[in-house]
Each structure stands twice: as C-alpha cells, then as structure tokens.
PDB file of C-alpha atoms in Angstrom:
ATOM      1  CA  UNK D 265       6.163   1.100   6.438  1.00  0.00           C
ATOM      2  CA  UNK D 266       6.582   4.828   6.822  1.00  0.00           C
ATOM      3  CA  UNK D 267       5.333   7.822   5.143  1.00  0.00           C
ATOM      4  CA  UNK D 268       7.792  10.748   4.986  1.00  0.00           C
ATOM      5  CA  UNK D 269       8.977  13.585   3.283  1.00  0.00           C
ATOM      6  CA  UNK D 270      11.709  12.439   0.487  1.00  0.00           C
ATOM      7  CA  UNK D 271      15.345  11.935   1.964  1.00  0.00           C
ATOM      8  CA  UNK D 272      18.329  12.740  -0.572  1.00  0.00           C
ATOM      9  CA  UNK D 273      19.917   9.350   1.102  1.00  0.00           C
ATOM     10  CA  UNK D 274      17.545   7.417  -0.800  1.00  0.00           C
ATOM     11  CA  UNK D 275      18.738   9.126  -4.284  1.00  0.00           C
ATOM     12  CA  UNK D 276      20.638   6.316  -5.698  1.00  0.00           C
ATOM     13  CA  UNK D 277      18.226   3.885  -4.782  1.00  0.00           C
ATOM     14  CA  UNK D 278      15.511   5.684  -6.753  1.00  0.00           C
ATOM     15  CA  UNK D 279      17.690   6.473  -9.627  1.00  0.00           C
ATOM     16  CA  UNK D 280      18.471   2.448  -9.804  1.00  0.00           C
ATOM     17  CA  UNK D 281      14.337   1.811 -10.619  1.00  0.00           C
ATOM     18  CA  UNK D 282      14.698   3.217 -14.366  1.00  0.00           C
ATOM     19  CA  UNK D 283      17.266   1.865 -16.240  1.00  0.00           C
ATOM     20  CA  UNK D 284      16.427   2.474 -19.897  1.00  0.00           C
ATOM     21  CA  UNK D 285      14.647   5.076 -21.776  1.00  0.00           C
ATOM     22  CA  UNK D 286      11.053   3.786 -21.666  1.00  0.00           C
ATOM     23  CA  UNK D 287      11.092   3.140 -17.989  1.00  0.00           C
ATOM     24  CA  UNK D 288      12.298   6.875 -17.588  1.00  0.00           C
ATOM     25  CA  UNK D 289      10.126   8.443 -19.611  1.00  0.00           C
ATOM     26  CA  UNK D 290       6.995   6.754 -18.446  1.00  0.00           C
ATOM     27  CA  UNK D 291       7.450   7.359 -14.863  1.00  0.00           C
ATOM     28  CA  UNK D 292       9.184  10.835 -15.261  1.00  0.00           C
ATOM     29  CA  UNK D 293       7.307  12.379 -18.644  1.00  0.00           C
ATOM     30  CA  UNK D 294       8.573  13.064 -22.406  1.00  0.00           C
ATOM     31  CA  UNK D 295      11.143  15.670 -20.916  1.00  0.00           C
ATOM     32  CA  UNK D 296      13.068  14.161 -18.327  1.00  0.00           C
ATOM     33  CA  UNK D 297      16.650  13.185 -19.450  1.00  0.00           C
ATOM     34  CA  UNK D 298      18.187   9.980 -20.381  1.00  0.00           C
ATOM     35  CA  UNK D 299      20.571   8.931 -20.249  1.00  0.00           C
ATOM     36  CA  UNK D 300      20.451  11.061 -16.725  1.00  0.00           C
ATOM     37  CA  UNK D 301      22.981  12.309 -14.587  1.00  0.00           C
ATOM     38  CA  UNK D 302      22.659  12.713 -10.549  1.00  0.00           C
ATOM     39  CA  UNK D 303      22.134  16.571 -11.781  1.00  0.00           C
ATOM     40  CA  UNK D 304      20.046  16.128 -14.561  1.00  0.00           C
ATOM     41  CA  UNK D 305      18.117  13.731 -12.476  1.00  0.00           C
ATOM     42  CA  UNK D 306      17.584  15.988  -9.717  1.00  0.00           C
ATOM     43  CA  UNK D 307      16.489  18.878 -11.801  1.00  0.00           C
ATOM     44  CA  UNK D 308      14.618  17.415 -13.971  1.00  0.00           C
ATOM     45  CA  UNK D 309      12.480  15.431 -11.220  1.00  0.00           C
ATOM     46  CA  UNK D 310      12.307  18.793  -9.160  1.00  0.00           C
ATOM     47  CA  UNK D 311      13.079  17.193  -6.138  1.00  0.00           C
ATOM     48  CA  UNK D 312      13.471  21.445  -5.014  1.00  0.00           C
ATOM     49  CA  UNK D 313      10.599  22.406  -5.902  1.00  0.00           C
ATOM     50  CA  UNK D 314       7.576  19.995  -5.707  1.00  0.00           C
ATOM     51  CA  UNK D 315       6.585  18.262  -2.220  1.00  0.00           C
ATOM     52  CA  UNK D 316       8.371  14.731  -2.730  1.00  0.00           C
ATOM     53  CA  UNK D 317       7.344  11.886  -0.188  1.00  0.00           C
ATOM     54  CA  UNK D 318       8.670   8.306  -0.147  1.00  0.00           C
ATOM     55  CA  UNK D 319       7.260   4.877   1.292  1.00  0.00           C
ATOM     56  CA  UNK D 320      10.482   3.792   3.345  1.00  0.00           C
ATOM     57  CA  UNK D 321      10.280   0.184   4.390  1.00  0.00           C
ATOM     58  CA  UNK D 322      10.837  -1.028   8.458  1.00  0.00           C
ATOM     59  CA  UNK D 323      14.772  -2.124   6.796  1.00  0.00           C
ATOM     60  CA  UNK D 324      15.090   2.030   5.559  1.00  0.00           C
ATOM     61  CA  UNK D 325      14.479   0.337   1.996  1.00  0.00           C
ATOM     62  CA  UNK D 326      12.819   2.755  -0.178  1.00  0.00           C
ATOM     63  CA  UNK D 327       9.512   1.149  -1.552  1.00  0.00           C
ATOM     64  CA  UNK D 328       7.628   3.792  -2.716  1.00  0.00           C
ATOM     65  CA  UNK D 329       8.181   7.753  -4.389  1.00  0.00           C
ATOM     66  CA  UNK D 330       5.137  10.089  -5.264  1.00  0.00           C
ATOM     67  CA  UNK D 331       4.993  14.226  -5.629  1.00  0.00           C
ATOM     68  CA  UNK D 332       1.986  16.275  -5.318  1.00  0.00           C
ATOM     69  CA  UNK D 333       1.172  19.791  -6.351  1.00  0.00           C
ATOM     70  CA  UNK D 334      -1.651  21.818  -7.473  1.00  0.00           C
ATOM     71  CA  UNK D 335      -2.226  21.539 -11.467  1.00  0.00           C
ATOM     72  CA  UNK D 336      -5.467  23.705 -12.808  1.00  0.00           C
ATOM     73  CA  UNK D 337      -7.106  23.755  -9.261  1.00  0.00           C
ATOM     74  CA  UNK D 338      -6.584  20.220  -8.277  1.00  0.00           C
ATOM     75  CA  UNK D 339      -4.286  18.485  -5.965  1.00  0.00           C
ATOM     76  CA  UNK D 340      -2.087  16.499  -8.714  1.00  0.00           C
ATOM     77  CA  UNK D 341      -0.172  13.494  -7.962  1.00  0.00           C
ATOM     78  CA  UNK D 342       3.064  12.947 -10.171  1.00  0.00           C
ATOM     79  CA  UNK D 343       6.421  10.850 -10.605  1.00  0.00           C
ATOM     80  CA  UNK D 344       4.379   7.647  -8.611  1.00  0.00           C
ATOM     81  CA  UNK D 345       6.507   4.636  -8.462  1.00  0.00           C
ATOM     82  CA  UNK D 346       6.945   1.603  -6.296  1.00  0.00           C
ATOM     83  CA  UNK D 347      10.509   0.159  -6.355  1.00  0.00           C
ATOM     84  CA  UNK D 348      10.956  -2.880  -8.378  1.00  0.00           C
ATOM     85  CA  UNK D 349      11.213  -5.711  -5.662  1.00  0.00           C
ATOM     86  CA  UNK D 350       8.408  -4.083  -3.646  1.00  0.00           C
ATOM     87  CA  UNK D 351       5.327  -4.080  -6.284  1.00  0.00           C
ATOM     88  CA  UNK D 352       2.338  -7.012  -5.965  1.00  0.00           C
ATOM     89  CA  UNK D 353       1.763  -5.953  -1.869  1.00  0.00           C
ATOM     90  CA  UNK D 354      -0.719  -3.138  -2.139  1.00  0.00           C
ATOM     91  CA  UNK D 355       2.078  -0.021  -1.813  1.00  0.00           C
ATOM     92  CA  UNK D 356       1.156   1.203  -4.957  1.00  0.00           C
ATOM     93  CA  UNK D 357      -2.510   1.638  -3.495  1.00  0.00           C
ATOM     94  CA  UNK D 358      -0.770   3.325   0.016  1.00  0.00           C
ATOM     95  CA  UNK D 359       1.079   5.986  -1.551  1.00  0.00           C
ATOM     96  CA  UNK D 360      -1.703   7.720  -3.784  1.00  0.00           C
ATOM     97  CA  UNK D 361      -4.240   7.664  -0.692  1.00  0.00           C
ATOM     98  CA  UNK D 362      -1.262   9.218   1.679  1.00  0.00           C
ATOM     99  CA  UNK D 363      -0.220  11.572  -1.107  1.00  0.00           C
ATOM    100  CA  UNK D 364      -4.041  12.391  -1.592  1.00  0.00           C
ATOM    101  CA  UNK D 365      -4.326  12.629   2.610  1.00  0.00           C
ATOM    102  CA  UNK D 366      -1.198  14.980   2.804  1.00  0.00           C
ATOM    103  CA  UNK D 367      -2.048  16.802  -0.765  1.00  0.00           C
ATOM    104  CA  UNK D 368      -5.329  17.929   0.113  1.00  0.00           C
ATOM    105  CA  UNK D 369      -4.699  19.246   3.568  1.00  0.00           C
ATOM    106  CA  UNK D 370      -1.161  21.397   2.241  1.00  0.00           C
ATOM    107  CA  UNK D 371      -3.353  22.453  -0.941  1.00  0.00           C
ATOM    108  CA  UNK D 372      -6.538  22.938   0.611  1.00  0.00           C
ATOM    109  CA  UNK D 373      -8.339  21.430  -2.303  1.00  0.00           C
ATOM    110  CA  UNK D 374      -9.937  18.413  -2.691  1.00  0.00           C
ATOM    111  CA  UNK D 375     -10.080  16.743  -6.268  1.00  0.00           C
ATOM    112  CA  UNK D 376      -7.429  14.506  -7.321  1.00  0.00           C
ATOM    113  CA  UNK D 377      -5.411  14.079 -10.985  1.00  0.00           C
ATOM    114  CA  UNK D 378      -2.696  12.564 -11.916  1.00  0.00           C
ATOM    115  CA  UNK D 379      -1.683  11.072 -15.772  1.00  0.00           C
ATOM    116  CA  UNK D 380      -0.943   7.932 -16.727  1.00  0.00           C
ATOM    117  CA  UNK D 381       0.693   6.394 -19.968  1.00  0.00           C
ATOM    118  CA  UNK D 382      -1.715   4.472 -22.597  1.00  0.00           C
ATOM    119  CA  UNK D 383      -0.813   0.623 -21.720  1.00  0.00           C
ATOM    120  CA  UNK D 384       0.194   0.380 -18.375  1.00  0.00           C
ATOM    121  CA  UNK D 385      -2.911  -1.753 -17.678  1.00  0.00           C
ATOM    122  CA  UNK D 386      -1.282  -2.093 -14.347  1.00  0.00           C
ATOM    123  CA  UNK D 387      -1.298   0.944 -13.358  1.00  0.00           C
ATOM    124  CA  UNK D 388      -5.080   2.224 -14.904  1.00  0.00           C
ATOM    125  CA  UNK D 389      -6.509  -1.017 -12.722  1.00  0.00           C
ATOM    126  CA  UNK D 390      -5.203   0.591  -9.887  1.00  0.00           C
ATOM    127  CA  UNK D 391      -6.102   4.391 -10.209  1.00  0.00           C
ATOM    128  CA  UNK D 392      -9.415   3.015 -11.362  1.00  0.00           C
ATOM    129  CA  UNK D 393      -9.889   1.068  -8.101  1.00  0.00           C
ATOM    130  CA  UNK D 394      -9.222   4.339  -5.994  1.00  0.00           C
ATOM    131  CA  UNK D 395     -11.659   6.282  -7.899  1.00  0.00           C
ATOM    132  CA  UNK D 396      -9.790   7.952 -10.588  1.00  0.00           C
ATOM    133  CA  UNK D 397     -11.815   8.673 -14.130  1.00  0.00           C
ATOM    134  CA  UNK D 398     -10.391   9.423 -17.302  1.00  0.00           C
ATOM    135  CA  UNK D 399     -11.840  13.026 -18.209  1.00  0.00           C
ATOM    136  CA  UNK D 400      -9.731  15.899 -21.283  1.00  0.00           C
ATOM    137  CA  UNK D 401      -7.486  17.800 -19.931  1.00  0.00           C
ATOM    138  CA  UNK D 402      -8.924  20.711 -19.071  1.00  0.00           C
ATOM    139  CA  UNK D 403      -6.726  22.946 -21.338  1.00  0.00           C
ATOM    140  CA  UNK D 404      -4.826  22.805 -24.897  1.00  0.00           C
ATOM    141  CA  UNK D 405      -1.383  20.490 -24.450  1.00  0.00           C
ATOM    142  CA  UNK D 406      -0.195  19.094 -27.093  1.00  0.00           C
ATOM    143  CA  UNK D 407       2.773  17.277 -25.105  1.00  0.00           C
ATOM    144  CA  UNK D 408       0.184  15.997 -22.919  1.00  0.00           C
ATOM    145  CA  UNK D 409      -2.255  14.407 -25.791  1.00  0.00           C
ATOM    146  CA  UNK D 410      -0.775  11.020 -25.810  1.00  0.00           C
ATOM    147  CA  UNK D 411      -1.347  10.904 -21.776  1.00  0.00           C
ATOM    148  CA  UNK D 412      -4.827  10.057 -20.224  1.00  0.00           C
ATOM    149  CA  UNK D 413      -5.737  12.148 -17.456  1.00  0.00           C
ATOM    150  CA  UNK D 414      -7.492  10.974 -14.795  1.00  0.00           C
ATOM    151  CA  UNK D 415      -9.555  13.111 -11.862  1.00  0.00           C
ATOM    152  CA  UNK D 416     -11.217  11.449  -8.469  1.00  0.00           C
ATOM    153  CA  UNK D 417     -12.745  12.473  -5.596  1.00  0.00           C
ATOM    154  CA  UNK D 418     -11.675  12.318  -2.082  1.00  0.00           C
ATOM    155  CA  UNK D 419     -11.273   8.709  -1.398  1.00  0.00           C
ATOM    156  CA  UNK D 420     -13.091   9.159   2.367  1.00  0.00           C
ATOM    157  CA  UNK D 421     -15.511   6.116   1.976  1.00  0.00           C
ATOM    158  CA  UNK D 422     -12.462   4.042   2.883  1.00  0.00           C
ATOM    159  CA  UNK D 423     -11.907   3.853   6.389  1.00  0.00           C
ATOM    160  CA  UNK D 424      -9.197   1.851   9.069  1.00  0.00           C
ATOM    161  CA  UNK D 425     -10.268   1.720  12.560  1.00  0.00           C
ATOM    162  CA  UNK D 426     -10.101  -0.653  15.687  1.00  0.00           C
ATOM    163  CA  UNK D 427     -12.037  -3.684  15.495  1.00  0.00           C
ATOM    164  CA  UNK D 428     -15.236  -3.932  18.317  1.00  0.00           C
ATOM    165  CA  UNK D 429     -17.479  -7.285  19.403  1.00  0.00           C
ATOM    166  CA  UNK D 430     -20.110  -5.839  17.076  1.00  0.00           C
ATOM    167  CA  UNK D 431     -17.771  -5.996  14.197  1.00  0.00           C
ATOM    168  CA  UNK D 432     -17.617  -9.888  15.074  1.00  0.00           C
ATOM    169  CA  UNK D 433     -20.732 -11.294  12.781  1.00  0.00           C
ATOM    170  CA  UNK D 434     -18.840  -9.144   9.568  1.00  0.00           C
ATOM    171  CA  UNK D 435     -15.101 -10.599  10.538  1.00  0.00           C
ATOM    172  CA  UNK D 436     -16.447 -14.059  10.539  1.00  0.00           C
ATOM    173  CA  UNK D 437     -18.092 -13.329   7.071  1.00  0.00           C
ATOM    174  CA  UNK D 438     -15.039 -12.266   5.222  1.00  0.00           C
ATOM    175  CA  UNK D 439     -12.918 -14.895   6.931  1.00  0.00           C
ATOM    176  CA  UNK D 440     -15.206 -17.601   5.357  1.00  0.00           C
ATOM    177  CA  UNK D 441     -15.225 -16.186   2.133  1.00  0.00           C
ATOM    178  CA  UNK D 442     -11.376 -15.874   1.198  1.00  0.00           C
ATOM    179  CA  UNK D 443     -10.320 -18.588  -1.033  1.00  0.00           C
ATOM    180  CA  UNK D 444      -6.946 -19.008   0.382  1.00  0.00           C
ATOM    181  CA  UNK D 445      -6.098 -20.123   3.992  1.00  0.00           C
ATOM    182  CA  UNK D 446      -9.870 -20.817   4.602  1.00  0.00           C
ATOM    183  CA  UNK D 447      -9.224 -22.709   7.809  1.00  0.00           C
ATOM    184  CA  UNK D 448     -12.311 -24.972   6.978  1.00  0.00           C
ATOM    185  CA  UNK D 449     -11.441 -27.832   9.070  1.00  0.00           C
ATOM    186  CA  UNK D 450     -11.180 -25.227  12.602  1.00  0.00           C
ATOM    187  CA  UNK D 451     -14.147 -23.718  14.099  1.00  0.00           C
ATOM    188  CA  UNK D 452     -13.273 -20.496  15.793  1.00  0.00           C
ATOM    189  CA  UNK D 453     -16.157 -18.842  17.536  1.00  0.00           C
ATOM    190  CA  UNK D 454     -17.827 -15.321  17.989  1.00  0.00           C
ATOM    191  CA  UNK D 455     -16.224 -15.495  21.809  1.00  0.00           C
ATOM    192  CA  UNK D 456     -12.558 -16.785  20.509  1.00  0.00           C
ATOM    193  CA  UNK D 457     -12.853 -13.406  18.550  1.00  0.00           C
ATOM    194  CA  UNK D 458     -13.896 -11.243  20.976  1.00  0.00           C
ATOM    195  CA  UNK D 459     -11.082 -12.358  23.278  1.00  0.00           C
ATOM    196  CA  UNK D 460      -8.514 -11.766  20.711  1.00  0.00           C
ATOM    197  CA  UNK D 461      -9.411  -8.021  19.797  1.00  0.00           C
ATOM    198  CA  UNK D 462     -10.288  -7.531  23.966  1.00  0.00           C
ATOM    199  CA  UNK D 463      -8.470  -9.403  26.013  1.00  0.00           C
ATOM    200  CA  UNK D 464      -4.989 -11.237  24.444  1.00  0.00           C
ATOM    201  CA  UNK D 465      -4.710  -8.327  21.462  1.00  0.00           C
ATOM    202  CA  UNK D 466      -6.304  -6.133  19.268  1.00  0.00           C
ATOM    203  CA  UNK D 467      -8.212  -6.369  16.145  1.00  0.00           C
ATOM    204  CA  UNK D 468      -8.475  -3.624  13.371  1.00  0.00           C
ATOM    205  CA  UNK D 469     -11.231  -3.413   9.778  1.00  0.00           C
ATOM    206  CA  UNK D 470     -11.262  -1.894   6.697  1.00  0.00           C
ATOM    207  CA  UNK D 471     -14.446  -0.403   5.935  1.00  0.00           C
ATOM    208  CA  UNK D 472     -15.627   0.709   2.147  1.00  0.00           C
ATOM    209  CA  UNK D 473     -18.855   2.719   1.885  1.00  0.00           C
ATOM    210  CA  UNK D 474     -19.680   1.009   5.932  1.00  0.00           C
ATOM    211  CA  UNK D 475     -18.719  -1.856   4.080  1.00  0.00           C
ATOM    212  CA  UNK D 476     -15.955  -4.118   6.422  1.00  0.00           C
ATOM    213  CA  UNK D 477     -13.830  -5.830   3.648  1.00  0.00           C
ATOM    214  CA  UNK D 478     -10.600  -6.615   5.427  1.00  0.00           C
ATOM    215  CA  UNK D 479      -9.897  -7.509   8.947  1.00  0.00           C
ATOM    216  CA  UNK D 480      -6.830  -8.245  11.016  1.00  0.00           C
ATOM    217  CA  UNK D 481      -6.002  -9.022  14.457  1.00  0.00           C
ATOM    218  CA  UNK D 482      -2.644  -9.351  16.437  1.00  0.00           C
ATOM    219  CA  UNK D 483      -1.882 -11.261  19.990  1.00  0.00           C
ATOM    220  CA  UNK D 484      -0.069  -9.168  22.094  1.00  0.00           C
ATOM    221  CA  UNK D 485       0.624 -11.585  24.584  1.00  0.00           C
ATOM    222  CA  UNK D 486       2.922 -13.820  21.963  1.00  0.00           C
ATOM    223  CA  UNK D 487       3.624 -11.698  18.891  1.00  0.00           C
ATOM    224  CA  UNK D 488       1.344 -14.115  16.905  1.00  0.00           C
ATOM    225  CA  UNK D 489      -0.586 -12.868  13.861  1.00  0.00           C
ATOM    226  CA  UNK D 490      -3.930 -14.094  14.466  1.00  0.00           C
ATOM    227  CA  UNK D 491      -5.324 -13.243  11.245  1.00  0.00           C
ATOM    228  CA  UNK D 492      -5.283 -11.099   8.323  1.00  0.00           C
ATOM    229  CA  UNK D 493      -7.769 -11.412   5.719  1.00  0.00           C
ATOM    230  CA  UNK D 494      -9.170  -9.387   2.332  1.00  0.00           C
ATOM    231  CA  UNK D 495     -12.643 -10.170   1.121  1.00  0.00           C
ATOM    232  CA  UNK D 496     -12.579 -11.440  -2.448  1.00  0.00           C
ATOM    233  CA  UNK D 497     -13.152  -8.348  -5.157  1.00  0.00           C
ATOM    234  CA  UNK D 498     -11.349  -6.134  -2.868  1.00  0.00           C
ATOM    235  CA  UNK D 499      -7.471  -7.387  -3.152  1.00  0.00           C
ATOM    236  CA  UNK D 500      -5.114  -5.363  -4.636  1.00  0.00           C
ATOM    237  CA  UNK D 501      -6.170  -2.089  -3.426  1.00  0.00           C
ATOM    238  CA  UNK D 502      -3.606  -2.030  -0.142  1.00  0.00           C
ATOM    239  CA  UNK D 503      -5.927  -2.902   2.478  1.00  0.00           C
ATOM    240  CA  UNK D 504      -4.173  -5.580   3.370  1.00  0.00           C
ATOM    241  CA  UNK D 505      -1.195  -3.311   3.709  1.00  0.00           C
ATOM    242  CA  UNK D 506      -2.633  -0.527   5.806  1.00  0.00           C
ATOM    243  CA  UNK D 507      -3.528  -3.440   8.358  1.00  0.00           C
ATOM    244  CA  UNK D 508      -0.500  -5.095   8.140  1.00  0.00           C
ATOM    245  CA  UNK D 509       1.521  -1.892   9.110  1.00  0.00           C
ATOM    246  CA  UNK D 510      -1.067  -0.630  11.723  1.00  0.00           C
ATOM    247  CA  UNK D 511      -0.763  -3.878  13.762  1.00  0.00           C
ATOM    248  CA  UNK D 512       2.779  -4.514  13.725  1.00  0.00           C
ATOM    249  CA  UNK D 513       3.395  -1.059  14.533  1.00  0.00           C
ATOM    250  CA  UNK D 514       1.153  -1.427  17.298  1.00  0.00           C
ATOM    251  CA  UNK D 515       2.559  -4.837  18.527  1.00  0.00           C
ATOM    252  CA  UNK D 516       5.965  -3.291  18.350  1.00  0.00           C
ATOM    253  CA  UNK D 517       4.720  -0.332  20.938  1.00  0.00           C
ATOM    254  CA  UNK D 518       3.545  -3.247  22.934  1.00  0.00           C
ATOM    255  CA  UNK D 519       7.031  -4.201  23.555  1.00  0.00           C
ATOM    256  CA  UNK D 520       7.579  -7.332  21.649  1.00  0.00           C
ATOM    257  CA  UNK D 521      10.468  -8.296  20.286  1.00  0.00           C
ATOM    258  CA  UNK D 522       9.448 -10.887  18.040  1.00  0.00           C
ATOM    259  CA  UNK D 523       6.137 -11.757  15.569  1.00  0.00           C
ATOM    260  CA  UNK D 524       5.111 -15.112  13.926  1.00  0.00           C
ATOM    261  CA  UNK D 525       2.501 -16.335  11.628  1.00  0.00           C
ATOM    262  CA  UNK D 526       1.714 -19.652   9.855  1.00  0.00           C
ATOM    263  CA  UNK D 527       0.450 -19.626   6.576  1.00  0.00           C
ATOM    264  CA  UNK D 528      -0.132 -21.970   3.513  1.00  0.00           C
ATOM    265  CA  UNK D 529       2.578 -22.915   0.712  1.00  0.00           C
ATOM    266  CA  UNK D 530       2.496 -21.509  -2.366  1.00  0.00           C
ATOM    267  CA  UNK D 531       0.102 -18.465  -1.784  1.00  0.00           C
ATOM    268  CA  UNK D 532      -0.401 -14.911  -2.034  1.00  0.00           C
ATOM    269  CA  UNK D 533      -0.439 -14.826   1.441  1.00  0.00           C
ATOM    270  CA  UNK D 534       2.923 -15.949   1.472  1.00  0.00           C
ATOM    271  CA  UNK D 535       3.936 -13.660  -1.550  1.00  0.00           C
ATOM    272  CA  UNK D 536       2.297 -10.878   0.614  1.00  0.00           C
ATOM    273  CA  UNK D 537       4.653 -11.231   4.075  1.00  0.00           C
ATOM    274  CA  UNK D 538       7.898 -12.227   1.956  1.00  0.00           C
ATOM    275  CA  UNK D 539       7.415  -8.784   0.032  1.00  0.00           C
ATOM    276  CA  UNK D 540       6.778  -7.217   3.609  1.00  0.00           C
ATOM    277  CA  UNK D 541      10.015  -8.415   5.032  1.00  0.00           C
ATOM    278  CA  UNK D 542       8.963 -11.285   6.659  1.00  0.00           C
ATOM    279  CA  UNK D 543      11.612 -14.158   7.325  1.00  0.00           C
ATOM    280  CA  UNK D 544      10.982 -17.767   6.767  1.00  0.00           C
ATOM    281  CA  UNK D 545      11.116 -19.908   9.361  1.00  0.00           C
ATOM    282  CA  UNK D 546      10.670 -23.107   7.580  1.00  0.00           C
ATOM    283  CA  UNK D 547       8.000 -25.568   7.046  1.00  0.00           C
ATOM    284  CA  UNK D 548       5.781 -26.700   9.955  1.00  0.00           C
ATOM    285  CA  UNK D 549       4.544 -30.460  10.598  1.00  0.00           C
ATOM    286  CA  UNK D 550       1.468 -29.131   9.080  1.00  0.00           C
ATOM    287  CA  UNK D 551       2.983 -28.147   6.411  1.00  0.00           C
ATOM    288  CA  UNK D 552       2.427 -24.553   6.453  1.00  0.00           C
ATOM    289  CA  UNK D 553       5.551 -22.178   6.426  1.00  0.00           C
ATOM    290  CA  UNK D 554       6.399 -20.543   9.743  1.00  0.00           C
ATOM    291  CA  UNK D 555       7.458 -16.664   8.759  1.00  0.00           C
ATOM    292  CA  UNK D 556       9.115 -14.472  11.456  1.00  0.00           C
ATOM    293  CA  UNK D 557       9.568 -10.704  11.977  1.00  0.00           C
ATOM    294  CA  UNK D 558      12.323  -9.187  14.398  1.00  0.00           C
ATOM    295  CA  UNK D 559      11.887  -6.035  15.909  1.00  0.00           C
ATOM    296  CA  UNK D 560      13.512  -2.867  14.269  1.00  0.00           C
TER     297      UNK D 560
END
C-alpha cells in the first residue's frame, strides 16, 4: 500500500464510491453537487487547490482519498474516504495518521481537525481511537452546525520500528493473548523468535505510549509470514496494516518472488489478507487456508 499525491487516473474510480445523494454529501459536505458531473466533481472537490493524497493498493487499486489544509490554525483533514471493497482492514486508520504525518510537516502546525457527520458511528469510533475530541467550532457557521468537529493532538505515542531480542518477552505476551489463531497446541520459544527477527527474517512492533501492541515477523529465506498479531483492545486502529505493508515491502526488496501464510477458517485474519490482496490457495490437511501473494 502506497501513500501518494492524488493521480487524475484514479478519477473515475473515486467518483464510482458515491452513488446517491447521501453518500455524496456526507463525504463531500452540504455543497458539493449531485447529481455530479466529471466537472462539477472536480471543482467542487478542489482537487486544484487543496493537497489531495490517495492510498493506492500493490494492484494500482485506489483504497483510500484524504485532503489536508490549514482551517483556523490547524492542519484540517477533509473529503476522507476508503473505497467500498477496501473498508474493515485498518486503511481508514492509515490515511488520517499519513495525512496528519504529511499535513503537519507542509503546514508547520501541529493540531489536527477534521468534521464528521452525526451518525456515522463508524467513523466517530475511529477518529476517537486516534485521538480526535469533539470541541465548537471555533467560529460562527451556521452551515457547519449540524457537523461535529473534532481536534487531536499529534498522534506521536504510536510508533513502528524493527523488532530486537529484548522485544521477545512482550511478542510472546501479545501472541498468547489474541483470541484468534492462538496456536495453543505449539510451543514456540524465546530462541525460535530470536532466530526469526535475526537470523531467517525480520521482525517489526507497534508500540503505543512504550506500549508493544502488535507484532509481526517475515522469513526471508521462504517468503513465509511467520506471524502477525494485534493485542486485543487495540484492533481496528491499522496496526495491523502498517505491519503488514512494512514487511512485505521489505520481503519484496529481499528479492522474493512469492509469500505464503496459513491461517484459520472463518476469521478476521482471513477477512484481513483477502481485503489485502491475498490469493487463496486452498485448504490445508490441517484445515487452515493456505493464502498466497505474487510479487508486483
């Protein structure tokens, strides 16, 4: 998955996520046209004049749109959306942190907005899960009353970095407390994980407030996906994501041309790779599902 300034290719695509009034309007405001024309799209979006960024998927699928600009002093994030047949997988939470990333360097400011419509529970779980409060708007709007507004902080207490051996003792915790693909009945030790993030691969964590809640680790040697894991409390919020794309992308530099993983029927796990374009292999005498990932 890619981060990258909007491409006009990807036009029709992103005009295809809002089909009917409602959908418009919430993503694109009271204003914005419908039914819209390429034009009318393009203006009223201001694809010209705000900095536009996409989520483009390893297939050159867009997944994800966002704009930033500065709104009474802050670094505001507008127009978010995740396309249709890419939502569930944690993109929604890896486009406002890389929007907030790119915002506050361009802007040079570093509190974040953005509005959100009265309902979409969806949406308010999220922004609330990457710090966002609901505070007034700051000045008189009527158009904007029926919106909430929400400010947050930089989100810098999250962090992504390369696994070490004293990172083992906190892997092994989060890997015995997810409640799906548990791997009960295998006993994989402190030196079986320190050879896969030293020797055969590389491991990477996710680290809130010092915090590791999410691990994963890649075999370079065979393309195998060793493991990928989100502690419980802290799914949904694109962690799993961010290691997802950070290890492929790094076993793809490696030189392989193919990746693998097992995982367990009827899972989010296997919701999670279908969504990020994994192929399925079939099912395994074990009974797990075999998923498969060319090279680009």
């Amino acid at each position: 998955m890619k981060f990258t300034p909007f491409d006009d290719a990807h036009l029709p695509e992103l005009m295809s996520w809002f089909p009917d009034e409602l959908s418009c309007h919430t993503w694109g405001g009271p204003e914005f046209r419908f039914p819209f024309t390429e034009a009318t799209f393009r203006e009223d979006a201001k694809l010209a004049s705000l900095s536009t960024w996409a989520l483009v998927a390893d297939d050159g699928r867009l997944a994800g749109f966002g704009q930033f600009y500065l709104r009474v002093g802050r670094c505001h994030l507008g127009r978010l959306a995740i396309a249709p047949d890419s939502r569930g997988q944690g993109l929604g939470a890896t486009l406002v942190r890389e929007l907030c990333r790119r915002g506050s360097a361009t802007l040079g400011v570093g509190i974040y907005s953005l509005f959100v419509v009265p309902g979409n529970e969806r949406a308010l779980r999220l922004y609330r899960r990457l710090g966002f409060l609901p505070v007034p708007y700051p000045e008189p709007s009527p158009l904007l009353d029926p919106y909430i507004y929400m400010v947050a902080m930089p989100p810098a207490h999250v962090t992504l970095r390369q696994a070490v051996r004293t990172d083992v003792r906190e892997i092994q915790r989060v890997r015995h407390a997810v409640r799906e693909n548990r791997l009960v009945s295998t006993v994989i030790t402190d030196d079986e994980v320190i050879a896969a993030i030293e020797q055969t691969g590389r491991g990477w964590v996710v680290e809130d407030g010092g915090r590791i809640v999410a691990f994963a680790i890649g075999n370079a040697v065979n393309g195998n996906i060793w493991a990928l894991f989100v502690e419980p409390g802290y799914e949904g919020g694109g962690h799993g994501r961010r290691l997802h794309d950070e290890m492929v992308n790094w076993l793809w530099s490696c030189g392989l041309k193919r990746l693998w993983l097992t995982t367990g029927q009827k899972t989010r796990a296997q919701r999670f790779y279908e969504l990020a374009g994994w192929q399925n292999g079939g099912i395994q005498p074990n009974g797990e599902i075999l998923f498969e990932k060319l090279a680009p």
